[in-house]
PDB file of C-alpha atoms and ligand atoms in Angstrom:
ATOM      1  CA  MET A  14       1.443   5.685  16.332  1.00 92.00           C
ATOM      2  CA  ILE A  15       5.018   6.182  15.153  1.00 96.00           C
ATOM      3  CA  ILE A  16       6.907   3.078  14.019  1.00 97.00           C
ATOM      4  CA  PRO A  17      10.634   3.733  13.552  1.00 98.00           C
ATOM      5  CA  LEU A  18      12.342   1.349  11.135  1.00 98.00           C
ATOM      6  CA  SER A  19      15.845   1.149   9.716  1.00 98.00           C
ATOM      7  CA  GLN A  20      15.198   2.720   6.282  1.00 97.00           C
ATOM      8  CA  CYS A  21      12.128   4.822   7.056  1.00 98.00           C
ATOM      9  CA  THR A  22       9.677   5.871   9.739  1.00 98.00           C
ATOM     10  CA  LEU A  23       5.982   5.071   9.631  1.00 98.00           C
ATOM     11  CA  ARG A  24       4.106   7.968  11.174  1.00 98.00           C
ATOM     12  CA  PRO A  25       0.661   9.551  11.054  1.00 98.00           C
ATOM     13  CA  TRP A  26      -0.135  11.696   8.047  1.00 98.00           C
ATOM     14  CA  ALA A  27      -0.080  15.467   8.660  1.00 98.00           C
ATOM     15  CA  ALA A  28      -1.729  18.357   6.829  1.00 97.00           C
ATOM     16  CA  SER A  29       1.778  19.631   6.061  1.00 98.00           C
ATOM     17  CA  ASP A  30       2.463  16.512   3.921  1.00 98.00           C
ATOM     18  CA  ALA A  31       0.401  17.839   1.002  1.00 98.00           C
ATOM     19  CA  ALA A  32       3.294  19.099  -1.141  1.00 98.00           C
ATOM     20  CA  ALA A  33       5.426  15.972  -0.660  1.00 98.00           C
ATOM     21  CA  LEU A  34       2.394  13.803  -1.305  1.00 98.00           C
ATOM     22  CA  VAL A  35       1.754  15.454  -4.668  1.00 98.00           C
ATOM     23  CA  ARG A  36       5.456  15.303  -5.551  1.00 98.00           C
ATOM     24  CA  HIS A  37       5.704  11.535  -5.029  1.00 98.00           C
ATOM     25  CA  ALA A  38       2.179  10.370  -5.845  1.00 98.00           C
ATOM     26  CA  ASN A  39       1.917  12.224  -9.145  1.00 98.00           C
ATOM     27  CA  ASP A  40       3.662   9.465 -11.085  1.00 98.00           C
ATOM     28  CA  ARG A  41       2.153   7.242 -13.726  1.00 98.00           C
ATOM     29  CA  GLU A  42       4.311   4.297 -12.635  1.00 98.00           C
ATOM     30  CA  VAL A  43       2.861   4.524  -9.124  1.00 98.00           C
ATOM     31  CA  TRP A  44      -0.725   4.982 -10.348  1.00 98.00           C
ATOM     32  CA  ARG A  45      -0.387   2.117 -12.847  1.00 98.00           C
ATOM     33  CA  ASN A  46      -0.126  -0.403 -10.015  1.00 98.00           C
ATOM     34  CA  LEU A  47      -2.949   0.910  -7.848  1.00 98.00           C
ATOM     35  CA  ARG A  48      -6.735   1.062  -8.051  1.00 98.00           C
ATOM     36  CA  ASP A  49      -8.118   3.897 -10.150  1.00 98.00           C
ATOM     37  CA  ARG A  50      -9.411   5.630  -7.021  1.00 97.00           C
ATOM     38  CA  PHE A  51      -5.762   6.694  -6.593  1.00 98.00           C
ATOM     39  CA  PRO A  52      -5.902   9.679  -8.954  1.00 98.00           C
ATOM     40  CA  HIS A  53      -3.670  10.493 -11.899  1.00 98.00           C
ATOM     41  CA  PRO A  54      -2.557  13.172 -12.370  1.00 98.00           C
ATOM     42  CA  TYR A  55      -2.332  13.588  -8.599  1.00 98.00           C
ATOM     43  CA  THR A  56      -3.133  17.238  -7.860  1.00 98.00           C
ATOM     44  CA  PRO A  57      -3.016  19.413  -4.716  1.00 98.00           C
ATOM     45  CA  PRO A  58      -6.835  19.047  -4.276  1.00 98.00           C
ATOM     46  CA  ASP A  59      -6.360  15.244  -4.423  1.00 98.00           C
ATOM     47  CA  ALA A  60      -3.789  15.484  -1.643  1.00 98.00           C
ATOM     48  CA  ASP A  61      -6.151  17.658   0.404  1.00 98.00           C
ATOM     49  CA  THR A  62      -8.989  15.153  -0.073  1.00 98.00           C
ATOM     50  CA  TRP A  63      -6.794  12.265   1.087  1.00 98.00           C
ATOM     51  CA  LEU A  64      -5.390  14.162   4.046  1.00 98.00           C
ATOM     52  CA  ALA A  65      -8.829  15.337   5.187  1.00 98.00           C
ATOM     53  CA  TRP A  66     -10.066  11.741   5.091  1.00 98.00           C
ATOM     54  CA  VAL A  67      -7.077  10.146   6.763  1.00 98.00           C
ATOM     55  CA  LEU A  68      -6.780  12.823   9.456  1.00 97.00           C
ATOM     56  CA  GLY A  69     -10.404  12.099  10.368  1.00 97.00           C
ATOM     57  CA  GLN A  70      -9.675   8.420  11.019  1.00 95.00           C
ATOM     58  CA  ASP A  71      -9.544   7.441  14.683  1.00 93.00           C
ATOM     59  CA  PRO A  72      -7.750   5.198  15.302  1.00 91.00           C
ATOM     60  CA  SER A  73      -5.898   5.505  12.037  1.00 93.00           C
ATOM     61  CA  THR A  74      -4.844   2.439  10.088  1.00 97.00           C
ATOM     62  CA  HIS A  75      -2.782   4.427   7.584  1.00 98.00           C
ATOM     63  CA  TRP A  76       0.750   5.791   7.853  1.00 98.00           C
ATOM     64  CA  ALA A  77       2.961   8.074   5.856  1.00 98.00           C
ATOM     65  CA  ILE A  78       6.254   6.420   4.958  1.00 98.00           C
ATOM     66  CA  GLU A  79       8.767   9.080   5.909  1.00 98.00           C
ATOM     67  CA  VAL A  80      12.052   8.807   4.037  1.00 98.00           C
ATOM     68  CA  ASP A  81      14.833  11.375   4.005  1.00 95.00           C
ATOM     69  CA  GLY A  82      12.691  13.729   6.088  1.00 96.00           C
ATOM     70  CA  GLU A  83       9.551  13.765   3.950  1.00 97.00           C
ATOM     71  CA  ALA A  84       6.418  11.740   3.308  1.00 98.00           C
ATOM     72  CA  GLY A  85       7.652   9.584   0.442  1.00 98.00           C
ATOM     73  CA  GLY A  86       4.752   7.131   0.287  1.00 98.00           C
ATOM     74  CA  GLY A  87       1.937   5.553   2.186  1.00 98.00           C
ATOM     75  CA  ILE A  88       0.909   2.250   3.716  1.00 98.00           C
ATOM     76  CA  GLY A  89      -2.220   1.158   5.510  1.00 98.00           C
ATOM     77  CA  PHE A  90      -4.889  -1.424   5.972  1.00 98.00           C
ATOM     78  CA  GLU A  91      -8.673  -1.526   5.881  1.00 97.00           C
ATOM     79  CA  LEU A  92     -10.573  -3.857   8.135  1.00 97.00           C
ATOM     80  CA  GLY A  93     -13.068  -6.098   6.410  1.00 97.00           C
ATOM     81  CA  GLU A  94     -16.787  -5.725   6.940  1.00 97.00           C
ATOM     82  CA  ASP A  95     -19.662  -8.120   7.529  1.00 98.00           C
ATOM     83  CA  VAL A  96     -18.377 -11.717   7.300  1.00 98.00           C
ATOM     84  CA  HIS A  97     -14.907 -10.338   6.493  1.00 98.00           C
ATOM     85  CA  ALA A  98     -14.645  -8.580   9.850  1.00 98.00           C
ATOM     86  CA  ARG A  99     -11.742 -10.765  10.978  1.00 98.00           C
ATOM     87  CA  MET A 100      -9.507  -9.879   8.063  1.00 98.00           C
ATOM     88  CA  ALA A 101      -7.823  -6.786   6.680  1.00 98.00           C
ATOM     89  CA  GLU A 102      -6.563  -5.698   3.282  1.00 98.00           C
ATOM     90  CA  VAL A 103      -3.227  -3.941   3.144  1.00 98.00           C
ATOM     91  CA  GLY A 104      -2.063  -1.467   0.506  1.00 98.00           C
ATOM     92  CA  TYR A 105       1.105   0.568  -0.029  1.00 98.00           C
ATOM     93  CA  TRP A 106       2.989   2.764  -2.457  1.00 98.00           C
ATOM     94  CA  LEU A 107       6.301   4.537  -2.498  1.00 98.00           C
ATOM     95  CA  GLY A 108       7.694   7.417  -4.534  1.00 98.00           C
ATOM     96  CA  ARG A 109       9.837   6.194  -7.376  1.00 98.00           C
ATOM     97  CA  ARG A 110      13.020   7.853  -6.176  1.00 97.00           C
ATOM     98  CA  PHE A 111      12.959   5.610  -3.089  1.00 98.00           C
ATOM     99  CA  TRP A 112      12.444   2.291  -4.825  1.00 98.00           C
ATOM    100  CA  GLY A 113      14.915  -0.559  -4.439  1.00 98.00           C
ATOM    101  CA  ARG A 114      16.115   0.235  -0.907  1.00 98.00           C
ATOM    102  CA  GLY A 115      14.036  -2.356   0.921  1.00 98.00           C
ATOM    103  CA  ILE A 116      11.689   0.306   2.279  1.00 98.00           C
ATOM    104  CA  ALA A 117       8.377  -1.261   1.239  1.00 98.00           C
ATOM    105  CA  THR A 118       9.498  -4.616   2.580  1.00 98.00           C
ATOM    106  CA  GLU A 119      10.265  -3.332   6.058  1.00 98.00           C
ATOM    107  CA  ALA A 120       7.149  -1.141   6.068  1.00 98.00           C
ATOM    108  CA  LEU A 121       4.892  -4.034   5.087  1.00 98.00           C
ATOM    109  CA  ARG A 122       6.498  -6.331   7.652  1.00 98.00           C
ATOM    110  CA  ALA A 123       5.907  -3.766  10.393  1.00 98.00           C
ATOM    111  CA  VAL A 124       2.317  -2.924   9.408  1.00 98.00           C
ATOM    112  CA  THR A 125       1.392  -6.595   9.119  1.00 98.00           C
ATOM    113  CA  ALA A 126       2.740  -7.262  12.615  1.00 98.00           C
ATOM    114  CA  HIS A 127       0.962  -4.166  13.907  1.00 97.00           C
ATOM    115  CA  ALA A 128      -2.357  -5.231  12.358  1.00 98.00           C
ATOM    116  CA  PHE A 129      -2.194  -8.621  14.071  1.00 98.00           C
ATOM    117  CA  ALA A 130      -1.075  -7.100  17.374  1.00 97.00           C
ATOM    118  CA  MET A 131      -3.700  -4.361  17.531  1.00 95.00           C
ATOM    119  CA  ARG A 132      -6.728  -5.948  15.876  1.00 96.00           C
ATOM    120  CA  ASP A 133      -8.662  -9.134  16.467  1.00 96.00           C
ATOM    121  CA  ILE A 134      -8.054 -10.463  12.990  1.00 98.00           C
ATOM    122  CA  ASP A 135      -6.882 -13.795  11.623  1.00 98.00           C
ATOM    123  CA  ARG A 136      -5.713 -12.744   8.200  1.00 98.00           C
ATOM    124  CA  VAL A 137      -4.205  -9.914   6.175  1.00 98.00           C
ATOM    125  CA  GLU A 138      -4.394  -9.955   2.413  1.00 98.00           C
ATOM    126  CA  ALA A 139      -3.055  -7.936  -0.485  1.00 98.00           C
ATOM    127  CA  ARG A 140      -4.341  -7.723  -4.040  1.00 98.00           C
ATOM    128  CA  VAL A 141      -1.698  -7.212  -6.683  1.00 98.00           C
ATOM    129  CA  PHE A 142      -1.787  -6.925 -10.453  1.00 98.00           C
ATOM    130  CA  ALA A 143      -0.014  -9.859 -12.098  1.00 98.00           C
ATOM    131  CA  TRP A 144       2.476  -7.564 -13.860  1.00 98.00           C
ATOM    132  CA  ASN A 145       3.657  -5.986 -10.582  1.00 98.00           C
ATOM    133  CA  VAL A 146       6.777  -8.079  -9.986  1.00 98.00           C
ATOM    134  CA  ALA A 147       8.255  -5.654  -7.443  1.00 98.00           C
ATOM    135  CA  SER A 148       5.203  -5.817  -5.185  1.00 98.00           C
ATOM    136  CA  ILE A 149       4.947  -9.587  -5.554  1.00 98.00           C
ATOM    137  CA  ARG A 150       8.545  -9.816  -4.418  1.00 98.00           C
ATOM    138  CA  VAL A 151       7.831  -7.554  -1.444  1.00 98.00           C
ATOM    139  CA  LEU A 152       4.891  -9.714  -0.382  1.00 99.00           C
ATOM    140  CA  GLU A 153       6.865 -12.923  -0.698  1.00 98.00           C
ATOM    141  CA  LYS A 154       9.816 -11.505   1.265  1.00 98.00           C
ATOM    142  CA  VAL A 155       7.446 -10.623   4.110  1.00 98.00           C
ATOM    143  CA  GLY A 156       5.941 -14.112   4.128  1.00 98.00           C
ATOM    144  CA  TYR A 157       2.656 -13.662   2.284  1.00 98.00           C
ATOM    145  CA  SER A 158       1.549 -16.669   0.220  1.00 98.00           C
ATOM    146  CA  ARG A 159      -0.011 -16.591  -3.214  1.00 98.00           C
ATOM    147  CA  GLU A 160      -3.515 -17.948  -2.671  1.00 98.00           C
ATOM    148  CA  ALA A 161      -5.439 -17.125  -5.803  1.00 98.00           C
ATOM    149  CA  CYS A 162      -5.256 -15.814  -9.303  1.00 98.00           C
ATOM    150  CA  LEU A 163      -8.438 -14.110 -10.455  1.00 98.00           C
ATOM    151  CA  ARG A 164      -8.052 -14.358 -14.186  1.00 98.00           C
ATOM    152  CA  ARG A 165      -8.633 -11.152 -16.143  1.00 98.00           C
ATOM    153  CA  ALA A 166     -10.144  -9.498 -13.078  1.00 98.00           C
ATOM    154  CA  VAL A 167      -8.444  -6.145 -13.635  1.00 98.00           C
ATOM    155  CA  TYR A 168      -8.790  -3.509 -16.340  1.00 98.00           C
ATOM    156  CA  LYS A 169      -6.068  -0.937 -15.775  1.00 98.00           C
ATOM    157  CA  ASP A 170      -4.411   1.614 -17.999  1.00 97.00           C
ATOM    158  CA  GLY A 171      -6.179   0.204 -21.052  1.00 98.00           C
ATOM    159  CA  ALA A 172      -5.078  -3.378 -20.442  1.00 98.00           C
ATOM    160  CA  VAL A 173      -6.644  -6.449 -18.888  1.00 98.00           C
ATOM    161  CA  THR A 174      -4.580  -8.446 -16.410  1.00 98.00           C
ATOM    162  CA  ASP A 175      -4.936 -11.078 -13.719  1.00 98.00           C
ATOM    163  CA  LEU A 176      -5.367 -10.181 -10.046  1.00 98.00           C
ATOM    164  CA  LEU A 177      -3.270 -12.128  -7.557  1.00 99.00           C
ATOM    165  CA  ILE A 178      -4.412 -12.490  -3.963  1.00 98.00           C
ATOM    166  CA  TYR A 179      -1.675 -12.871  -1.380  1.00 99.00           C
ATOM    167  CA  GLY A 180      -2.469 -13.689   2.226  1.00 98.00           C
ATOM    168  CA  ILE A 181      -0.791 -14.163   5.568  1.00 98.00           C
ATOM    169  CA  LEU A 182      -2.357 -15.678   8.674  1.00 98.00           C
ATOM    170  CA  ARG A 183      -1.828 -14.925  12.345  1.00 97.00           C
ATOM    171  CA  ALA A 184       1.171 -17.003  13.343  1.00 84.00           C
TER     172      ALA A 184
HETATM  173  C1  COA B   8       5.948  -2.034  -5.088  1.00 70.37           C
HETATM  174  C2  COA B   8       6.792  -0.991  -4.351  1.00 70.37           C
HETATM  175  C3  COA B   8       6.007  -0.522  -3.129  1.00 70.37           C
HETATM  176  C4  COA B   8       8.110  -1.623  -3.935  1.00 70.37           C
HETATM  177  O1  COA B   8       8.811  -0.717  -3.101  1.00 70.37           O
HETATM  178  P1  COA B   8      10.383  -0.900  -2.805  1.00 70.37           P
HETATM  179  O2  COA B   8      10.683  -0.154  -1.559  1.00 70.37           O
HETATM  180  O3  COA B   8      11.165  -0.565  -4.020  1.00 70.37           O
HETATM  181  O4  COA B   8      10.469  -2.481  -2.526  1.00 70.37           O
HETATM  182  P2  COA B   8      11.709  -3.253  -1.877  1.00 70.37           P
HETATM  183  O5  COA B   8      12.965  -2.501  -2.200  1.00 70.37           O
HETATM  184  O6  COA B   8      11.396  -3.504  -0.442  1.00 70.37           O
HETATM  185  O7  COA B   8      11.661  -4.649  -2.629  1.00 70.37           O
HETATM  186  C5  COA B   8      11.473  -4.699  -4.035  1.00 70.37           C
HETATM  187  C6  COA B   8      11.891  -6.072  -4.533  1.00 70.37           C
HETATM  188  O8  COA B   8      11.403  -6.237  -5.860  1.00 70.37           O
HETATM  189  C7  COA B   8      12.474  -6.516  -6.712  1.00 70.37           C
HETATM  190  N1  COA B   8      12.164  -5.965  -8.024  1.00 70.37           N
HETATM  191  C8  COA B   8      11.907  -4.679  -8.334  1.00 70.37           C
HETATM  192  N2  COA B   8      11.663  -4.557  -9.658  1.00 70.37           N
HETATM  193  C9  COA B   8      11.771  -5.797 -10.168  1.00 70.37           C
HETATM  194  C10 COA B   8      11.632  -6.329 -11.477  1.00 70.37           C
HETATM  195  N3  COA B   8      11.326  -5.556 -12.513  1.00 70.37           N
HETATM  196  N4  COA B   8      11.801  -7.661 -11.647  1.00 70.37           N
HETATM  197  C11 COA B   8      12.095  -8.474 -10.597  1.00 70.37           C
HETATM  198  N5  COA B   8      12.238  -8.011  -9.323  1.00 70.37           N
HETATM  199  C12 COA B   8      12.075  -6.694  -9.127  1.00 70.37           C
HETATM  200  C13 COA B   8      13.676  -5.867  -6.055  1.00 70.37           C
HETATM  201  O9  COA B   8      14.893  -6.416  -6.541  1.00 70.37           O
HETATM  202  C14 COA B   8      13.403  -6.228  -4.603  1.00 70.37           C
HETATM  203  O10 COA B   8      13.666  -7.596  -4.321  1.00 70.37           O
HETATM  204  P3  COA B   8      15.063  -8.074  -3.651  1.00 70.37           P
HETATM  205  O11 COA B   8      15.124  -7.436  -2.304  1.00 70.37           O
HETATM  206  O12 COA B   8      14.929  -9.549  -3.598  1.00 70.37           O
HETATM  207  O13 COA B   8      16.171  -7.599  -4.544  1.00 70.37           O
HETATM  208  C15 COA B   8       7.076   0.239  -5.258  1.00 70.37           C
HETATM  209  O14 COA B   8       7.682  -0.227  -6.444  1.00 70.37           O
HETATM  210  C16 COA B   8       5.828   1.006  -5.621  1.00 70.37           C
HETATM  211  O15 COA B   8       5.393   1.861  -4.872  1.00 70.37           O
HETATM  212  N6  COA B   8       5.228   0.713  -6.788  1.00 70.37           N
HETATM  213  C17 COA B   8       4.030   1.419  -7.250  1.00 70.37           C
HETATM  214  C18 COA B   8       2.817   1.170  -6.345  1.00 70.37           C
HETATM  215  C19 COA B   8       2.610  -0.312  -6.054  1.00 70.37           C
HETATM  216  O16 COA B   8       2.911  -1.175  -6.841  1.00 70.37           O
HETATM  217  N7  COA B   8       2.032  -0.588  -4.853  1.00 70.37           N
HETATM  218  C20 COA B   8       1.699  -1.966  -4.468  1.00 70.37           C
HETATM  219  C21 COA B   8       0.369  -2.381  -5.035  1.00 70.37           C
HETATM  220  S1  COA B   8      -0.003  -4.099  -4.664  1.00 70.37           S
END
């Protein structure tokens, strides 16, 4: 599904996104705020692995964030399993050159609305490192509430930090 927005377009990933993906994802400042399963350095084989996985998803719950004609980042959600089946966890990242234009905010707002519209879920949550003030601001602008602080739950880039859980419920 293609979701046109004012600053960007959310659209399905394509095999041809590999070069742009490496260009924008291969950034320590992006990696530093994501789980370690997001590789660093981010190499062409890493892009191929991601694209093979995401292109096999049907229906897909992940989108490329297209900005200025290229895949400049990604956003998506994973449905919970077992007793968490009526919730989803959202995640997103954007290439550094596109930061500060309101892109993540409008992308998150759209994907959150889409998740509630298309899936039988009651809740979407996001997990954010306590030092990530930009992402916290994005979540709060979209209407997510801070629900929990898991103290010292994260070891990232050689440092321990708290993990904040933000959530939003079906209106
Ligand atoms: C987090 C991220 C997606 C934000 O993308 P973005 O498109 O720049 O976000 P927006 O422009 O929509 O909003 C950012 C907000 O944070 C604010 N902000 C950014 N850096 C800040 C800082 N150091 N201190 C305080 N506020 C800050 C901006 O001013 C803006 O708020 P405003 O609209 O009230 O001025 C982007 O920085 C990123 O990809 N980071 C690395 C990966 C990541 O953190 N992913 C999320 C994991 S939970």
